[in-house]
Each structure stands twice: as C-alpha cells, then as structure tokens.
C-alpha cells in the first residue's frame, strides 16, 4: 500500500514549511503528500501567494518528500465553481481553478484537483439545466487542461462528492465524465475517489467502493481515505471505529492490484480541536493504516 | 427581541437574490439579515464580485429587508488572516478584509466583520510572539477602519472565537481589544458575540454569556445565536435540544435591556445536508426562537 497524507490537518496550525515537513516525515513517517489550497488560497495575489506556496514546496523537497498533487479544500468547496447557476459565478469558479493551476506550477507540482462544482437548488432539480451546465463545465475543463499543459502540469483530478446536487457524485457520473473527456483534453483529466464519500449511506446505501472500480476504476489516480460512520461526510481519523477497517484497505489494494494510486489520509478536524490532540491523533491514525500495509 | 438571520444556511443552495429574499421574508418571517462572504468571495475580481453581491443586495432591498452587516464565513475562517505568522500571510489577510469592505460598500451595507485571525501552533504558545502579533493586528485594524470610512461604512465588527490559539477568545480578550481601540479608529470597531462560542465548555466551562456582558457588554453590537451541546462549535438549529433555550434568549434580552443588538440565527449545515431539510429546519429553528420573543 502506498500511503500519503493530505495536509488538511495542518491548516491554521503548522504553517512553517520545514516544521510541517518534519511532522510528515518524522512523526507520521510518510513520504507522499497532497498539498491543500487551504494552506495558501489560489486567490491571493500571485507574488505573495507563490512565495508562501514555494516555501512549503521547497521545505518538502529538502526533506525528501514528494508532493504528488495540490487539492481544493474547505475554502474552495464553499463556492459552486464550474456548476454555478450564473455565468459570472462560473467564470470566477474557472478563474479560481486557473489560479490554483498557476500556484501548483509555481510549486513545481505536476497535478492539481478539486470537486467540479455544485448546482444551485433550482438547477439541481432540472434535468435540462443540469445537462446544460454539465456541457458548459466540460468546455471549461477543456480550457483548464489547456492552461495546465501550458503551465507544465501533467494531470488534472476531479473528486466526486456525496451530494445529489453536485456532479460527479455516483460511479455512473464518474464514468460518464471520463468517457466525455477521454483523449479530448491537452492533459488527462482523471478521478480522485474519496472512501468516505463512497460510503455515505444516504446516497449510496451499502454499495461501497466496488462500483467505482467496476465503472471507472481505470481512471482513478488516487484515493482519499478516512474513517466514517456513513451518516455524514465525516473525515474522521482512523483512531476512531467506523465502517472502514485497515484490513479492508489492504484487501482492496491487493484485489485491484493498485500500485501508484496513493491512499491519501484526509482527516479534517474541527477548527476548535486542540493542536496537540490533532497531531497525536494524526500519528495514531497513520499507524492504524500502516499496520495493515 | 430583534431576530435576524445570517445567510450561511443558503450557501451553495439558494444563490438567486429574489428567491433568497423571499425565503427570508416569507418562509422565515424575518426582516434583518447578515450577508455572508461565503455567498460571494471578497477575493473574486471586483467587477463580477460586485455584480453578484449587488444582485443579492438589490433583491433584499426590494423585498423590504435590511442587510445590517456582511460577515466572514467558512472560507474566510480557513486562513489565519491578521494574526498569521509571516508578514506575507498577514498582508494577504489584510487585503482579504480590505476587499470585503469594498464588497460591503458596493452593496451599500454599513458594517462588516469577521474573526480577527489565528496564531500558528508556535506563536500561540509564545506570550511574547502573541503580544507582538497583537500589536501588529491593532495597527492593521486601524488601517482597515480608515479604509472602511473612506468606503462609507460606519462600523467594523470583530467576532471572538472559542480557540485559545486565536484572539479575542475570552471576555477579557474582548475587553482588552475594545479598550485598546476605543476612540482611536476612524470608524468604531465593535464586537459581535456568538452564543455557541461563549458556551463552548472545553474553553469556558459553565461561565456562559454573563461574563461577556460584564466585561464588554457596552461594545457588543450583535449576537450570533444557535443551538449547541457545548462540546464543539456546533452551529446547530434550534429544532434540536441543547444548552440554549428560547426562554433563556428572551430573559437575557430583557435583563440586559438589549434593543438594536440583533440576535442573528447562524445555522451551519453540513454541505451534504438535503436542501429541503435545510429549509424546513431553518423555518422550524426560527419559529422556536420567535415563540420566545
């Protein structure tokens, strides 16, 4: 099993590159990293933004760590991005992602990703509008892939979310998106699948991860893993009990002959959680997963 | 009791101004509104941003509603803003708030506010660094107040948060900030106190709201109200049971002879909560509070 970590646990807490690199390498014992835009907002003015983002990238490189991708976090997910109801809102969503690609390029990281966007209440309930907005999003993704290539990236990632008012949500959505984009973008657009999203019972029942592998497994480039009870998008640590067992992660890895599709631990703690608790809990969470590797 | 609503419940769901105005007026039966920056990011390019923000403002005005203030939400709270560890990070925090003031001005709203910021892990544990960063934040608040006056705003608001790694957190912090700023800024900087934050037991035990009124009551311009069990910063609806009763809200209002210090319901739902549930729950939550008025 190739285990990595999404840096969301560090947001607001550990903002010094060398210190955070040391936490990842020496405390968590991991080498593969996914940087979150919650550490540096793609919207920040370029000069300061890139200086901040590069200070993380440089420290990680010097510590021998590999940042495989950068990814949208809480702040990015707060807005409707490419599926927003108005042209103005979609255009700012596009610019947000374009700027995230610029930041990723400044960090010399080769991939960037995020969820695609959210429909508004009315649009989500209109099949015709969903279709219209999906078509627009495909075009915008094409433009983004062109921009990504110009900036030296090699892959864009889309993360399905557990909301019927977003797209892609289901394995069928993911398969459709991959089919519609395959071979048509200047860099490949691939999927990052989140275990907690796939195990969200109100939307997917007990279906689990297998339908994802069956319907779009060949397009999945990475996973977010975390503990969940299936009732909400929990993003819990593996120090808690829940639907996911380390053994299950290991068997899934083996069964599907995964190799490079890193399992990124993605724990999201409440802002008010105690810093020292968060760090100890991340250490424990990583140990639990590694025991099964 | 003067009851209003923070628009956080609508984020990603109801993005059409007239529709959202109708929800607030006709479904919730409220007139006083606090707009959240999670509906339009202050970082968005001005032209589109202000067109989007004004479309909400105009619709609310036409529906006879009053937007009393605009306020930082989840996206804004994701970053360390004025208390960040490096000059680059603080400067982007400052620009974020400056742009929020510009957006507020474009909406012709007279007040804007947010939490002040967060210390990093190391800074939070160093009394000298906390003091140094606090002094810098006071200067930046002064600059922001000057900018606010130039843009036609009359008040800035700071919201204390329930984190020992942020400032202000306690009633004593709030009192100190008010004392250090009083009479020295071009528009007054005042407090917005959140009931859920004040009732957060890991930090404040059973102290409740009274210490806030005793130590800085004369500086409090508005409240966020919501249900909580005190174990986390819950932001629950009043349709749930918890530490706050409508009767308590009414008695507090009366005891302290409140008049204009609007109680803004601030419910924050998980992104994956069903839209129709959210709306029904907001209706119920508002009813519960209004019954005590």
Coordinates of C-alpha atoms in Angstrom, one line a residue, chain A residues 19-212:
Chain A
X19 CA 8.3 22.2 10.6
X20 CA 5.4 20.7 8.6
X21 CA 7.7 18.6 6.5
X22 CA 9.3 17.3 9.7
X23 CA 5.9 16.4 11.1
X24 CA 5.0 14.4 7.9
X25 CA 8.4 12.7 7.6
X26 CA 9.4 12.1 11.2
X27 CA 6.1 11.9 13.1
X28 CA 3.8 10.4 10.5
X29 CA 6.6 8.5 8.8
X30 CA 5.2 9.3 5.3
X31 CA 6.8 10.4 2.1
X32 CA 3.8 11.2 -0.2
X33 CA 1.9 14.4 0.2
X34 CA -1.1 16.2 -1.2
X35 CA -0.9 19.9 -0.6
X36 CA -4.2 21.7 0.2
X37 CA -5.2 25.1 -1.1
X38 CA -6.4 25.8 2.4
X39 CA -2.7 26.5 3.2
X40 CA -2.4 29.2 0.5
X41 CA -5.5 30.5 -1.2
X42 CA -5.2 30.4 -5.0
X43 CA -6.9 33.8 -4.9
X44 CA -4.1 35.5 -3.0
X45 CA -2.1 38.0 -5.1
X46 CA 0.5 35.9 -7.1
X47 CA 3.7 37.3 -5.7
X48 CA 2.9 36.7 -2.0
X49 CA 0.9 33.5 -2.7
X50 CA 3.7 31.9 -4.7
X51 CA 6.3 32.9 -2.2
X52 CA 4.2 31.2 0.6
X53 CA 3.4 28.1 -1.5
X54 CA 7.0 27.7 -2.7
X55 CA 8.3 27.9 0.9
X56 CA 6.2 24.7 1.6
X57 CA 7.3 23.1 -1.6
X58 CA 11.0 23.8 -1.1
X59 CA 10.9 22.5 2.5
X60 CA 9.2 19.3 1.5
X61 CA 11.6 18.7 -1.4
X62 CA 14.6 19.3 1.0
X63 CA 13.1 16.8 3.5
X64 CA 12.9 14.2 0.7
X65 CA 9.1 14.3 0.5
X66 CA 7.1 14.2 -2.7
X67 CA 4.1 16.5 -3.3
X68 CA 2.1 14.5 -5.8
X69 CA -0.7 17.0 -6.2
X70 CA -2.3 20.1 -4.8
X71 CA -6.0 19.9 -4.0
X72 CA -9.0 22.1 -3.2
X73 CA -10.0 22.2 0.5
X74 CA -12.8 23.7 2.6
X75 CA -12.4 27.3 1.2
X76 CA -12.6 26.2 -2.4
X77 CA -15.5 23.8 -1.7
X78 CA -17.5 26.7 -0.2
X79 CA -18.4 28.0 -3.6
X80 CA -20.2 26.5 -6.6
X81 CA -17.3 26.8 -9.0
X82 CA -17.9 25.3 -12.5
X83 CA -21.5 24.3 -12.0
X84 CA -22.7 27.6 -10.5
X85 CA -26.0 29.0 -11.8
X86 CA -24.8 32.2 -13.5
X87 CA -22.1 33.0 -16.0
X88 CA -20.4 35.4 -13.6
X89 CA -20.3 32.7 -10.8
X90 CA -19.0 30.1 -13.2
X91 CA -16.3 32.4 -14.6
X92 CA -15.0 33.2 -11.1
X93 CA -15.1 29.4 -10.5
X94 CA -13.0 29.0 -13.6
X95 CA -10.5 31.7 -12.6
X96 CA -10.2 30.1 -9.1
X97 CA -9.1 26.8 -10.7
X98 CA -6.9 28.5 -13.2
X99 CA -5.1 30.3 -10.4
X100 CA -4.8 27.1 -8.5
X101 CA -3.0 25.6 -11.5
X102 CA -0.7 28.6 -11.6
X103 CA 0.1 28.1 -7.9
X104 CA 0.7 24.4 -8.5
X105 CA 3.1 25.2 -11.3
X106 CA 5.0 27.7 -9.1
X107 CA 5.4 24.8 -6.6
X108 CA 6.7 22.6 -9.5
X109 CA 4.0 20.1 -8.7
X110 CA 2.6 18.1 -11.6
X111 CA -1.1 17.6 -10.7
X112 CA -4.0 19.6 -9.3
X113 CA -7.5 18.7 -8.5
X114 CA -10.8 19.6 -6.7
X115 CA -14.5 18.8 -6.9
X116 CA -16.1 20.1 -10.1
X117 CA -18.8 22.3 -8.6
X118 CA -22.3 22.4 -7.2
X119 CA -25.7 23.1 -8.8
X120 CA -28.0 25.6 -7.1
X121 CA -31.2 24.3 -5.5
X122 CA -33.3 25.0 -8.7
X123 CA -30.7 23.8 -11.2
X124 CA -30.2 20.5 -9.3
X125 CA -33.9 19.7 -9.8
X126 CA -34.0 20.5 -13.5
X127 CA -32.6 17.7 -15.7
X128 CA -32.4 20.1 -18.7
X129 CA -30.4 22.7 -16.7
X130 CA -28.1 20.0 -15.2
X131 CA -27.4 18.9 -18.8
X132 CA -26.8 22.4 -20.0
X133 CA -24.4 23.2 -17.1
X134 CA -22.6 19.9 -17.5
X135 CA -21.9 20.8 -21.1
X136 CA -20.5 24.1 -20.1
X137 CA -18.4 22.5 -17.4
X138 CA -16.9 20.1 -20.0
X139 CA -15.8 23.1 -22.1
X140 CA -14.3 24.8 -19.0
X141 CA -12.5 21.7 -18.1
X142 CA -11.0 21.6 -21.6
X143 CA -9.8 25.2 -21.2
X144 CA -8.3 24.3 -17.8
X145 CA -6.5 21.3 -19.2
X146 CA -5.0 23.6 -21.9
X147 CA -3.9 26.0 -19.2
X148 CA -2.5 23.2 -17.1
X149 CA -0.3 21.9 -20.0
X150 CA 1.0 25.4 -20.7
X151 CA 2.0 25.6 -17.0
X152 CA 3.8 22.3 -17.1
X153 CA 1.2 20.2 -15.2
X154 CA 0.6 16.6 -16.5
X155 CA -2.7 15.7 -14.9
X156 CA -5.9 17.3 -13.6
X157 CA -8.0 15.5 -11.0
X158 CA -11.7 15.7 -10.3
X159 CA -13.1 14.5 -6.9
X160 CA -16.7 13.1 -6.9
X161 CA -18.7 14.3 -3.9
X162 CA -21.5 12.6 -2.0
X163 CA -24.2 15.1 -3.0
X164 CA -27.0 14.6 -5.5
X165 CA -26.9 18.3 -6.1
X166 CA -23.3 18.1 -7.4
X167 CA -21.6 16.3 -10.2
X168 CA -19.9 13.8 -10.4
X169 CA -21.5 12.1 -7.4
X170 CA -22.1 8.4 -8.4
X171 CA -19.8 5.9 -10.2
X172 CA -22.0 6.3 -13.3
X173 CA -21.4 10.1 -13.2
X174 CA -17.7 9.5 -12.9
X175 CA -17.7 7.0 -15.8
X176 CA -19.7 9.5 -18.0
X177 CA -17.3 12.3 -17.2
X178 CA -14.3 10.2 -18.1
X179 CA -15.9 9.0 -21.3
X180 CA -16.8 12.5 -22.4
X181 CA -13.3 13.8 -21.7
X182 CA -11.1 10.9 -22.7
X183 CA -8.5 11.8 -25.3
X184 CA -10.0 15.3 -25.8
X185 CA -8.1 17.3 -23.3
X186 CA -4.5 18.6 -23.5
X187 CA -3.6 16.9 -20.3
X188 CA -5.6 13.9 -19.0
X189 CA -8.4 14.7 -16.5
X190 CA -8.7 11.8 -14.1
X191 CA -10.6 10.9 -10.9
X192 CA -9.7 11.0 -7.2
X193 CA -12.1 8.9 -5.2
X194 CA -12.8 9.5 -1.6
X195 CA -13.7 6.5 0.5
X196 CA -15.8 8.5 3.0
X197 CA -17.8 9.9 0.1
X198 CA -18.3 6.5 -1.5
X199 CA -19.5 5.1 1.9
X200 CA -22.1 7.9 2.5
X201 CA -25.2 5.8 3.1
X202 CA -28.0 8.3 2.5
X203 CA -26.9 8.5 -1.2
X204 CA -25.2 5.2 -1.9
X205 CA -26.6 2.7 0.7
X206 CA -24.2 -0.2 1.2
X207 CA -22.7 -0.2 -2.3
X208 CA -19.2 0.7 -1.1
X209 CA -16.1 1.1 -3.4
X210 CA -16.6 -1.8 -5.8
X211 CA -19.0 0.0 -8.2
X212 CA -16.3 2.7 -8.5

